[in-house]
mmCIF file of N, CA and C in Angstrom:
data_model
loop_
_atom_site.group_PDB
_atom_site.id
_atom_site.type_symbol
_atom_site.label_atom_id
_atom_site.label_comp_id
_atom_site.label_asym_id
_atom_site.label_seq_id
_atom_site.Cartn_x
_atom_site.Cartn_y
_atom_site.Cartn_z
ATOM 1 N N MET A 1 0.849 -1.181 0.000
ATOM 2 C CA MET A 1 0.000 0.000 0.000
ATOM 3 C C MET A 1 0.888 1.235 0.000
ATOM 4 N N LYS A 2 0.459 2.245 -0.729
ATOM 5 C CA LYS A 2 1.204 3.495 -0.756
ATOM 6 C C LYS A 2 0.936 4.261 0.538
ATOM 7 N N VAL A 3 2.014 4.786 1.144
ATOM 8 C CA VAL A 3 1.926 5.585 2.364
ATOM 9 C C VAL A 3 2.548 6.949 2.077
ATOM 10 N N VAL A 4 1.806 7.998 2.412
ATOM 11 C CA VAL A 4 2.281 9.369 2.246
ATOM 12 C C VAL A 4 2.501 9.934 3.641
ATOM 13 N N ILE A 5 3.721 10.394 3.925
ATOM 14 C CA ILE A 5 4.056 10.965 5.227
ATOM 15 C C ILE A 5 3.990 12.480 5.105
ATOM 16 N N MET A 6 3.114 13.076 5.924
ATOM 17 C CA MET A 6 2.896 14.522 5.909
ATOM 18 C C MET A 6 3.340 15.123 7.240
ATOM 19 N N GLU A 7 4.212 16.120 7.174
ATOM 20 C CA GLU A 7 4.643 16.813 8.389
ATOM 21 C C GLU A 7 3.762 18.034 8.616
ATOM 22 N N LYS A 8 3.305 18.180 9.858
ATOM 23 C CA LYS A 8 2.607 19.409 10.249
ATOM 24 C C LYS A 8 3.659 20.299 10.894
ATOM 25 N N THR A 9 3.954 21.428 10.266
ATOM 26 C CA THR A 9 4.997 22.330 10.748
ATOM 27 C C THR A 9 4.480 23.165 11.915
ATOM 28 N N GLU A 10 5.384 23.908 12.543
ATOM 29 C CA GLU A 10 5.003 24.776 13.672
ATOM 30 C C GLU A 10 3.993 25.836 13.257
ATOM 31 N N THR A 11 3.987 26.206 11.983
ATOM 32 C CA THR A 11 3.036 27.211 11.500
ATOM 33 C C THR A 11 1.710 26.597 11.085
ATOM 34 N N GLY A 12 1.602 25.250 11.167
ATOM 35 C CA GLY A 12 0.363 24.571 10.810
ATOM 36 C C GLY A 12 0.304 24.113 9.370
ATOM 37 N N GLU A 13 1.335 24.407 8.605
ATOM 38 C CA GLU A 13 1.388 24.003 7.201
ATOM 39 C C GLU A 13 1.654 22.500 7.091
ATOM 40 N N LEU A 14 1.050 21.854 6.105
ATOM 41 C CA LEU A 14 1.290 20.441 5.838
ATOM 42 C C LEU A 14 2.283 20.313 4.691
ATOM 43 N N VAL A 15 3.355 19.542 4.944
ATOM 44 C CA VAL A 15 4.415 19.360 3.955
ATOM 45 C C VAL A 15 4.595 17.869 3.708
ATOM 46 N N ALA A 16 4.525 17.456 2.447
ATOM 47 C CA ALA A 16 4.751 16.045 2.108
ATOM 48 C C ALA A 16 6.238 15.731 2.240
ATOM 49 N N LEU A 17 6.561 14.741 3.087
ATOM 50 C CA LEU A 17 7.954 14.342 3.299
ATOM 51 C C LEU A 17 8.350 13.152 2.445
ATOM 52 N N ASP A 18 7.429 12.230 2.257
ATOM 53 C CA ASP A 18 7.773 10.976 1.600
ATOM 54 C C ASP A 18 6.506 10.318 1.084
ATOM 55 N N ALA A 19 6.626 9.609 -0.006
ATOM 56 C CA ALA A 19 5.510 8.823 -0.547
ATOM 57 C C ALA A 19 6.109 7.601 -1.216
ATOM 58 N N ARG A 20 5.749 6.434 -0.702
ATOM 59 C CA ARG A 20 6.254 5.184 -1.276
ATOM 60 C C ARG A 20 5.368 4.026 -0.868
ATOM 61 N N ASP A 21 5.564 2.903 -1.518
ATOM 62 C CA ASP A 21 4.834 1.694 -1.157
ATOM 63 C C ASP A 21 5.457 1.070 0.086
ATOM 64 N N TRP A 22 4.603 0.707 1.043
ATOM 65 C CA TRP A 22 5.034 -0.015 2.246
ATOM 66 C C TRP A 22 4.507 -1.432 2.143
ATOM 67 N N ASN A 23 5.309 -2.383 2.620
ATOM 68 C CA ASN A 23 4.843 -3.765 2.642
ATOM 69 C C ASN A 23 4.014 -3.995 3.911
ATOM 70 N N ASP A 24 3.406 -5.157 4.004
ATOM 71 C CA ASP A 24 2.539 -5.472 5.144
ATOM 72 C C ASP A 24 3.281 -5.413 6.474
ATOM 73 N N GLN A 25 4.553 -5.812 6.496
ATOM 74 C CA GLN A 25 5.326 -5.792 7.741
ATOM 75 C C GLN A 25 5.541 -4.366 8.235
ATOM 76 N N MET A 26 5.847 -3.445 7.327
ATOM 77 C CA MET A 26 6.056 -2.057 7.737
ATOM 78 C C MET A 26 4.765 -1.447 8.277
ATOM 79 N N ILE A 27 3.654 -1.741 7.627
ATOM 80 C CA ILE A 27 2.369 -1.220 8.094
ATOM 81 C C ILE A 27 2.033 -1.808 9.456
ATOM 82 N N ALA A 28 2.288 -3.086 9.669
ATOM 83 C CA ALA A 28 2.024 -3.725 10.964
ATOM 84 C C ALA A 28 2.899 -3.129 12.067
ATOM 85 N N MET A 29 4.102 -2.717 11.750
ATOM 86 C CA MET A 29 5.001 -2.142 12.761
ATOM 87 C C MET A 29 4.488 -0.807 13.305
ATOM 88 N N MET A 30 3.586 -0.153 12.593
ATOM 89 C CA MET A 30 3.021 1.095 13.101
ATOM 90 C C MET A 30 2.260 0.866 14.404
ATOM 91 N N ASN A 31 1.825 -0.368 14.666
ATOM 92 C CA ASN A 31 1.153 -0.683 15.931
ATOM 93 C C ASN A 31 2.128 -0.696 17.099
ATOM 94 N N HIS A 32 3.420 -0.757 16.823
ATOM 95 C CA HIS A 32 4.435 -0.892 17.872
ATOM 96 C C HIS A 32 5.360 0.313 17.964
ATOM 97 N N ALA A 33 5.283 1.230 17.044
ATOM 98 C CA ALA A 33 6.197 2.374 17.014
ATOM 99 C C ALA A 33 5.408 3.676 17.118
ATOM 100 N N ASN A 34 6.009 4.647 17.794
ATOM 101 C CA ASN A 34 5.414 5.975 17.887
ATOM 102 C C ASN A 34 6.210 7.013 17.100
ATOM 103 N N TYR A 35 7.425 6.635 16.724
ATOM 104 C CA TYR A 35 8.330 7.551 16.038
ATOM 105 C C TYR A 35 8.871 6.887 14.788
ATOM 106 N N LEU A 36 9.258 7.694 13.811
ATOM 107 C CA LEU A 36 9.908 7.177 12.619
ATOM 108 C C LEU A 36 10.960 8.165 12.151
ATOM 109 N N GLN A 37 11.871 7.694 11.325
ATOM 110 C CA GLN A 37 12.899 8.551 10.757
ATOM 111 C C GLN A 37 12.711 8.638 9.253
ATOM 112 N N VAL A 38 12.827 9.861 8.753
ATOM 113 C CA VAL A 38 12.742 10.119 7.322
ATOM 114 C C VAL A 38 13.905 11.039 6.975
ATOM 115 N N ASN A 39 14.730 10.601 6.049
ATOM 116 C CA ASN A 39 15.880 11.403 5.608
ATOM 117 C C ASN A 39 16.742 11.872 6.781
ATOM 118 N N GLY A 40 16.957 10.986 7.759
ATOM 119 C CA GLY A 40 17.833 11.287 8.881
ATOM 120 C C GLY A 40 17.226 12.150 9.972
ATOM 121 N N LYS A 41 15.953 12.468 9.879
ATOM 122 C CA LYS A 41 15.280 13.315 10.866
ATOM 123 C C LYS A 41 14.192 12.500 11.561
ATOM 124 N N GLU A 42 14.014 12.727 12.863
ATOM 125 C CA GLU A 42 13.041 11.954 13.636
ATOM 126 C C GLU A 42 11.704 12.693 13.726
ATOM 127 N N TYR A 43 10.622 11.911 13.604
ATOM 128 C CA TYR A 43 9.266 12.452 13.647
ATOM 129 C C TYR A 43 8.398 11.592 14.559
ATOM 130 N N GLU A 44 7.445 12.248 15.229
ATOM 131 C CA GLU A 44 6.442 11.531 16.017
ATOM 132 C C GLU A 44 5.216 11.326 15.149
ATOM 133 N N MET A 45 4.729 10.079 15.109
ATOM 134 C CA MET A 45 3.511 9.792 14.357
ATOM 135 C C MET A 45 2.318 10.231 15.199
ATOM 136 N N VAL A 46 1.479 11.091 14.632
ATOM 137 C CA VAL A 46 0.354 11.657 15.369
ATOM 138 C C VAL A 46 -0.942 10.921 15.028
ATOM 139 N N GLU A 47 -1.209 10.753 13.750
ATOM 140 C CA GLU A 47 -2.432 10.074 13.342
ATOM 141 C C GLU A 47 -2.300 9.584 11.908
ATOM 142 N N GLY A 48 -3.184 8.701 11.533
ATOM 143 C CA GLY A 48 -3.205 8.184 10.178
ATOM 144 C C GLY A 48 -4.593 8.328 9.590
ATOM 145 N N ARG A 49 -4.633 8.406 8.269
ATOM 146 C CA ARG A 49 -5.914 8.521 7.578
ATOM 147 C C ARG A 49 -5.850 7.634 6.345
ATOM 148 N N LEU A 50 -6.846 6.790 6.205
ATOM 149 C CA LEU A 50 -6.944 5.912 5.050
ATOM 150 C C LEU A 50 -7.858 6.563 4.028
ATOM 151 N N ASN A 51 -7.361 6.759 2.829
ATOM 152 C CA ASN A 51 -8.157 7.338 1.746
ATOM 153 C C ASN A 51 -8.741 6.176 0.949
ATOM 154 N N VAL A 52 -10.036 5.971 1.039
ATOM 155 C CA VAL A 52 -10.670 4.837 0.364
ATOM 156 C C VAL A 52 -10.917 5.095 -1.121
ATOM 157 N N ASN A 53 -10.931 6.347 -1.533
ATOM 158 C CA ASN A 53 -11.107 6.668 -2.948
ATOM 159 C C ASN A 53 -9.814 6.486 -3.730
ATOM 160 N N GLU A 54 -8.709 6.728 -3.083
ATOM 161 C CA GLU A 54 -7.388 6.509 -3.674
ATOM 162 C C GLU A 54 -6.721 5.449 -2.808
ATOM 163 N N PRO A 55 -5.996 4.539 -3.389
ATOM 164 C CA PRO A 55 -5.422 3.464 -2.566
ATOM 165 C C PRO A 55 -4.153 3.890 -1.829
ATOM 166 N N TYR A 56 -4.305 4.792 -0.848
ATOM 167 C CA TYR A 56 -3.147 5.149 -0.036
ATOM 168 C C TYR A 56 -3.560 5.562 1.365
ATOM 169 N N MET A 57 -2.553 5.578 2.246
ATOM 170 C CA MET A 57 -2.747 5.996 3.622
ATOM 171 C C MET A 57 -1.844 7.193 3.880
ATOM 172 N N GLU A 58 -2.345 8.167 4.628
ATOM 173 C CA GLU A 58 -1.552 9.331 5.012
ATOM 174 C C GLU A 58 -1.190 9.224 6.483
ATOM 175 N N LEU A 59 0.070 9.523 6.802
ATOM 176 C CA LEU A 59 0.515 9.606 8.189
ATOM 177 C C LEU A 59 0.851 11.051 8.486
ATOM 178 N N LEU A 60 0.271 11.591 9.548
ATOM 179 C CA LEU A 60 0.580 12.940 9.986
ATOM 180 C C LEU A 60 1.666 12.837 11.049
ATOM 181 N N VAL A 61 2.759 13.577 10.855
ATOM 182 C CA VAL A 61 3.883 13.515 11.789
ATOM 183 C C VAL A 61 4.283 14.922 12.228
ATOM 184 N N LEU A 62 4.943 14.979 13.390
ATOM 185 C CA LEU A 62 5.503 16.218 13.918
ATOM 186 C C LEU A 62 7.000 16.006 14.110
ATOM 187 N N ALA A 63 7.802 16.998 13.765
ATOM 188 C CA ALA A 63 9.246 16.900 13.948
ATOM 189 C C ALA A 63 9.564 16.845 15.442
ATOM 190 N N VAL A 64 10.520 15.996 15.802
ATOM 191 C CA VAL A 64 10.965 15.874 17.189
ATOM 192 C C VAL A 64 12.148 16.815 17.373
ATOM 193 N N LYS A 65 12.069 17.624 18.405
ATOM 194 C CA LYS A 65 13.167 18.552 18.718
ATOM 195 C C LYS A 65 14.020 17.917 19.796
ATOM 196 N N HIS A 66 15.302 17.785 19.501
ATOM 197 C CA HIS A 66 16.244 17.227 20.472
ATOM 198 C C HIS A 66 17.030 18.355 21.125
ATOM 199 N N GLU A 67 17.089 18.300 22.460
ATOM 200 C CA GLU A 67 17.889 19.296 23.177
ATOM 201 C C GLU A 67 19.359 18.961 23.042
ATOM 202 N N THR A 68 20.173 19.992 22.939
ATOM 203 C CA THR A 68 21.608 19.752 22.952
ATOM 204 C C THR A 68 22.060 19.554 24.378
ATOM 205 N N ALA A 69 23.220 18.980 24.592
ATOM 206 C CA ALA A 69 23.740 18.729 25.935
ATOM 207 C C ALA A 69 23.907 20.034 26.706
ATOM 208 N N GLU A 70 24.352 21.097 26.028
ATOM 209 C CA GLU A 70 24.541 22.391 26.704
ATOM 210 C C GLU A 70 23.206 22.955 27.177
ATOM 211 N N ALA A 71 22.169 22.838 26.367
ATOM 212 C CA ALA A 71 20.853 23.373 26.749
ATOM 213 C C ALA A 71 20.267 22.593 27.912
ATOM 214 N N ALA A 72 20.501 21.299 27.973
ATOM 215 C CA ALA A 72 19.971 20.476 29.056
ATOM 216 C C ALA A 72 20.657 20.802 30.381
ATOM 217 N N GLU A 73 21.930 21.196 30.326
ATOM 218 C CA GLU A 73 22.670 21.518 31.546
ATOM 219 C C GLU A 73 22.331 22.885 32.092
ATOM 220 N N ALA A 74 21.834 23.776 31.277
ATOM 221 C CA ALA A 74 21.563 25.166 31.696
ATOM 222 C C ALA A 74 20.359 25.272 32.571
#
């Protein structure tokens, strides 16, 4: 099944990050994972939407912000 990953930015804009076919194992793993990586960046999976008119699923994700070691110590 085709999966389209959409990032919701801080301004509320939706940006398509990735679109590709996922196999059954990858889709099943969504039941066990809350985060995913796309192009070296980590995202939290927020929700999914199945489009029955078009054969694809959309995943809404938010970028994960990592604190630097210096910021955590301050």
